[in-house]
Structures are given as structure tokens and as C-alpha cells.
C-alpha positions as a printed NumPy array, in Angstrom:
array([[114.092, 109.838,  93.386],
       [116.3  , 111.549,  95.912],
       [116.558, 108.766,  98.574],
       [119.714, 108.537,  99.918],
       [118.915, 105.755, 102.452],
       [119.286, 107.748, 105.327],
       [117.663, 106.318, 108.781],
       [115.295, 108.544, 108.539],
       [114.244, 107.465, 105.229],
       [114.108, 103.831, 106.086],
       [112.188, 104.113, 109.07 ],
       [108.756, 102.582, 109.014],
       [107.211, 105.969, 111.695],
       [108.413, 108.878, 109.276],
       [108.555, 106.691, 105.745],
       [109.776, 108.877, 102.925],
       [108.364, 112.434, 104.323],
       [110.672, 114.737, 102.349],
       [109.463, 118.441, 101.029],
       [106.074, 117.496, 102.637],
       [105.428, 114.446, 100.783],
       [104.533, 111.124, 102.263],
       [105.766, 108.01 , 100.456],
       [104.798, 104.282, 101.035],
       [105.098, 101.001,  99.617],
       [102.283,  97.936,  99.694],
       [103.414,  94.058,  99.873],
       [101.761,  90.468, 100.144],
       [ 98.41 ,  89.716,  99.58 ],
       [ 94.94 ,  91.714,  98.715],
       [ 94.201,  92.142, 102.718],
       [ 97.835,  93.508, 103.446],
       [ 97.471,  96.118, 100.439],
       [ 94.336,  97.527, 101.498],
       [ 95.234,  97.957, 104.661],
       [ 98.334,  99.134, 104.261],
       [ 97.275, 101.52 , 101.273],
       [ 94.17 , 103.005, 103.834],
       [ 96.341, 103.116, 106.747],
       [ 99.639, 105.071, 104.876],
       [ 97.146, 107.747, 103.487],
       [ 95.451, 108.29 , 107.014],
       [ 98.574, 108.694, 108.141],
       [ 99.293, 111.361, 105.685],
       [ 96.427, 113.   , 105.993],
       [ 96.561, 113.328, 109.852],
       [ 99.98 , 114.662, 108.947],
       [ 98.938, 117.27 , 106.182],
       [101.475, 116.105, 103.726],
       [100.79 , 114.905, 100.491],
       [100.811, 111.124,  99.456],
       [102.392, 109.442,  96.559],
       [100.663, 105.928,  95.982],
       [101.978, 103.068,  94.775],
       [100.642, 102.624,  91.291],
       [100.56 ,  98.9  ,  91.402],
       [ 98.262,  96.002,  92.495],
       [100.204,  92.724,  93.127],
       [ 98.586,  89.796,  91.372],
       [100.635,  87.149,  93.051],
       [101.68 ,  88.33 ,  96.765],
       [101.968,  84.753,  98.081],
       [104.931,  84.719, 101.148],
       [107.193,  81.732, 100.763],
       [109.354,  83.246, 103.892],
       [109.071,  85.515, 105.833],
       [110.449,  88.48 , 103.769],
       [107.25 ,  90.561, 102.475],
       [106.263,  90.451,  98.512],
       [107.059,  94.084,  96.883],
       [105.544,  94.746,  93.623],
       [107.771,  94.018,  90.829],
       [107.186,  94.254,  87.053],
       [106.4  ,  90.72 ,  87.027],
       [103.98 ,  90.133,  90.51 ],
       [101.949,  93.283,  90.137],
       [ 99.57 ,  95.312,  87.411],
       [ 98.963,  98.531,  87.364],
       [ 96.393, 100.026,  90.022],
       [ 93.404, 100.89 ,  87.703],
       [ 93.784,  97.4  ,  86.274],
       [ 91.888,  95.925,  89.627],
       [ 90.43 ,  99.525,  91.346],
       [ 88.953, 102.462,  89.308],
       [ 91.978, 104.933,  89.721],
       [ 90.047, 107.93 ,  88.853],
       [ 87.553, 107.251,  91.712],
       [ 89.942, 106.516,  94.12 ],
       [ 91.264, 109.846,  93.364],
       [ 88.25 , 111.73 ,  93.213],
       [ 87.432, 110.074,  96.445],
       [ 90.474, 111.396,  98.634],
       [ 90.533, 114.803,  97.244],
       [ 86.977, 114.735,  98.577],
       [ 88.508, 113.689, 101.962],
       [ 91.257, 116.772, 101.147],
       [ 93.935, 114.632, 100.678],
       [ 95.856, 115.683,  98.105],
       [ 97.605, 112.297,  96.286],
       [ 98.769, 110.837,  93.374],
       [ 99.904, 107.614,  91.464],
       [103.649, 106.687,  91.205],
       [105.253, 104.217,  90.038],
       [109.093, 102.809,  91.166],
       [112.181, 101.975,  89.711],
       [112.826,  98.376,  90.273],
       [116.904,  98.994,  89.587],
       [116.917, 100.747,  92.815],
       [116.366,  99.55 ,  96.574],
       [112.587,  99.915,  97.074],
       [111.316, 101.805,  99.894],
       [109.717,  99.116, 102.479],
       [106.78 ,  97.404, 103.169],
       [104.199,  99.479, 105.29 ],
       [103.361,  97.155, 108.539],
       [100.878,  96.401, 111.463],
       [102.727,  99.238, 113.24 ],
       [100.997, 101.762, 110.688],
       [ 98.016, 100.431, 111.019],
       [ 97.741, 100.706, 114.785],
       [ 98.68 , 104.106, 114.845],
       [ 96.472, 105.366, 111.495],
       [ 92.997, 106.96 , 112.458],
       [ 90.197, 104.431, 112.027],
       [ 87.908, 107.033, 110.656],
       [ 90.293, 108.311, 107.639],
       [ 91.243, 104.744, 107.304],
       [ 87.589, 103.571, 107.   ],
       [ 86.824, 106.335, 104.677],
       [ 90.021, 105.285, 102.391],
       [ 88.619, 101.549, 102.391],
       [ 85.192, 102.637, 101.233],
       [ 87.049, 104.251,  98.611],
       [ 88.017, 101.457,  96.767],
       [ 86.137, 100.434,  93.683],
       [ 86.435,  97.889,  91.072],
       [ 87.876,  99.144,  87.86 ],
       [ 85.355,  98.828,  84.983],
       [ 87.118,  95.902,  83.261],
       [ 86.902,  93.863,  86.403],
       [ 83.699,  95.239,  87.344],
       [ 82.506,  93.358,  84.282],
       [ 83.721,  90.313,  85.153],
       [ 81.953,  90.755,  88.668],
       [ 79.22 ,  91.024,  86.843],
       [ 79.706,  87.923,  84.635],
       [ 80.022,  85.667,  87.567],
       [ 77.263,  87.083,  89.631],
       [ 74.659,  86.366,  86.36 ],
       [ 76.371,  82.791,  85.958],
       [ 74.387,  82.268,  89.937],
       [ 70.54 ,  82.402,  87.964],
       [ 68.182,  85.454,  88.921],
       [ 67.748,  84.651,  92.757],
       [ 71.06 ,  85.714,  94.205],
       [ 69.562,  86.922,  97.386],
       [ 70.923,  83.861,  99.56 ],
       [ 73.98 ,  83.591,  97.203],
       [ 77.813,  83.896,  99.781],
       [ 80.678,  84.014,  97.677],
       [ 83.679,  82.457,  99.996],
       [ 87.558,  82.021,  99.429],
       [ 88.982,  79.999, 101.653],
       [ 92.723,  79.102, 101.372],
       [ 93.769,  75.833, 102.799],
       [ 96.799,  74.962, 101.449],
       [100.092,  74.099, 103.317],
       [101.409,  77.84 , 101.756],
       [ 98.686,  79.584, 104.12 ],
       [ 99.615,  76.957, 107.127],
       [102.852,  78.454, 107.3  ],
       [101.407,  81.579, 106.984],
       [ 99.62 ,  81.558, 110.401],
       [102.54 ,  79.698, 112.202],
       [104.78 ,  82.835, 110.874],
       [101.835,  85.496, 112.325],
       [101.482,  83.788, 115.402],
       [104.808,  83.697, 116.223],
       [104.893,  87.341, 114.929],
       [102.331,  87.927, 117.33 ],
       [103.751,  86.258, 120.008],
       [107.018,  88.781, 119.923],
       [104.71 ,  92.103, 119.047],
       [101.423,  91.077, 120.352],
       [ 99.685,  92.583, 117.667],
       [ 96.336,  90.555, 116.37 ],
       [ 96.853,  88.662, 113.724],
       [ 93.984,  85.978, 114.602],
       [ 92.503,  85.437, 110.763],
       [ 93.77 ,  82.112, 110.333],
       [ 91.294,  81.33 , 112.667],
       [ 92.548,  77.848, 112.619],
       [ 94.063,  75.284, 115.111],
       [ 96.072,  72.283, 114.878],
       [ 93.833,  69.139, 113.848],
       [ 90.944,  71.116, 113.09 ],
       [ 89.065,  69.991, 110.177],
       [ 88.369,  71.612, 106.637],
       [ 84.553,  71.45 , 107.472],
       [ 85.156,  73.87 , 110.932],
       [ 87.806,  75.613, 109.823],
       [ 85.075,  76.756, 107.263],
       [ 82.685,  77.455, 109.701],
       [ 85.049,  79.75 , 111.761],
       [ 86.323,  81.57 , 109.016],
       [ 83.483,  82.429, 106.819],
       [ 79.906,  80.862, 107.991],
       [ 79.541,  81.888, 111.698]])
């Protein structure tokens, strides 16, 4: 890597853009990747500059501050491991945008986090096309499939639902809303308020 931690470098509107090449980093959970992942390679591709993307997936992304979760080699796997690499690929040269996988040296300061900021200024479109893009890798494509037979024949009215509750992911939302508060970007999917029970919160988040 030639970083040489420059402003320009650091900055989160022109990250890592040297000899034409757009670099990025993911952080946190499976929502923050993806969008951060679809809205760095719109950005690149609005920019005509080729992308280098992060070749991990980070297994365990959970925030106990603040400070955003980078992949390490002991919170992330490899990309293909969760998504089918090869797709993905296949899928943005059909966009023509021209990327690849990379991986990081963990010895050195890691370029940071992409943000909200990204997002709002990516194009939906290329964004939503990078989204559709992502597929589950054939070992975790079979244990999709595993858990969808384990629900009998009839899986027509079946809703699959995660729903975090835990005093990790209350401290969560009082960090975005007071995030929110100072940069008034959304960050409403806690979709929670103080007192409200399991049984609503439920109902908010995933049945309504």
C-alpha cells in the first residue's frame, strides 16, 4: 500500500482515490456492510474509477462504543465465505464497474469506516443494482436450504424474523439517535421507545 495518511487520504468524500482507484473499508453489523459496500461502489462507478473491495465479511460487528468494528483476522471471514464472490463480480462488470477483492494488512492503520455521508450522496439506482447483487455463497446457500426444509412442505405463510433486544442494541439506538440528533440523518430502525414492550416493539419492527 502507498498510503501515506495524507488528508486527502483520510477523508471520508475522496477515500483512497489514487491512480484512479477507489478504496473503501466496511464496519459493524450485516446492514452497515451492505450498505456501505453498495454505496462505496456507486460512488465509484459515478466516478469512473475502479474499486478495490474489501475481501472480508465480519462475523461479529457488535459496537460496544461508539468507535465502528473494522474487520480484523479474528471478527471477519473471507467474502465468498457468506456471498458468492464470483457472482458478485460477474454482476458489477455487468454494471461496467470494473472491481476486485483485496484484502488489508492489519499491522498498518486501516483506512476508515465508510458512513451515512456515503450513502446519502451514492446514486440509489447503482446502489440498488449493487444490493441485488449480493448472493449467498453456495456453502451457506445450503444451509438456507437446510433450515427452510426443517419448516415442513407449506412454507408459503412461513416469516423468518431477527429481532435483537438485548441491552447491547439499546445502546445502540440511544448512540444513533443522538447521532441523529447532531447530523440529522435517519437512523429510525430501532423503531423503539422507552417503555415499549417486547410484544410492540415486534410489531413495529417486523409484523406491520
Amino acid at each position: 500500500s502507498d498510503h501515506d495518511g495524507t488528508a486527502l487520504e483520510n477523508s471520508s468524500a475522496l477515500r483512497q482515490m489514487k491512480k484512479s482507484v477507489y478504496r473503501y473499508n466496511i464496519c459493524n453489523g450485516l446492514s452497515n456492510q451492505l450498505l456501505y459496500h453498495s454505496a462505496s461502489i456507486a460512488i465509484a462507478a459515478s466516478s469512473n474509477l475502479r474499486v478495490e473491495i474489501p475481501d472480508y465479511y465480519i462475523v461479529n460487528g457488535v459496537q460496544e462504543t461508539s468507535a465502528d468494528v473494522l474487520p480484523t483476522g479474528r471478527n471477519s471471514v473471507p467474502f465468498s465465505q457468506v456471498f458468492d464472490s464470483k457472482h458478485f463480480l460477474a454482476q458489477m462488470h455487468s454494471l461496467g464497474i470494473e472491481a476486485t477483492f483485496v484484502t488489508f494488512d492489519f499491522t498498518k492503520e486501516q483506512i476508515q469506516c465508510a458512513g451515512m455521508g456515503d450513502v446519502k450522496k451514492a446514486d440509489e439506482q447503482i446502489m440498488l443494482q449493487v444490493i441485488k447483487a449480493f448472493k449467498p455463497s453456495p456453502s451457506m446457500q445450503t444451509i438456507i436450504e437446510q433450515i427452510k426444509e426443517s419448516f415442513g412442505e407449506d412454507q408459503s405463510d412461513v416469516i423468518c424474523l431477527h429481532h435483537r433486544d438485548g441491552k447491547d442494541w439499546h445502546d445502540h439506538c440511544k448512540r444513533w439517535k443522538a447521532a441523529s440528533d447532531v447530523d440529522g440523518i435517519y437512523r429510525g430502525n430501532c423503531l423503539s421507545a422507552p417503555g415499549q414492550s417486547f410484544v410492540r416493539s415486534l410489531e413495529n419492527r417486523g409484523l406491520t
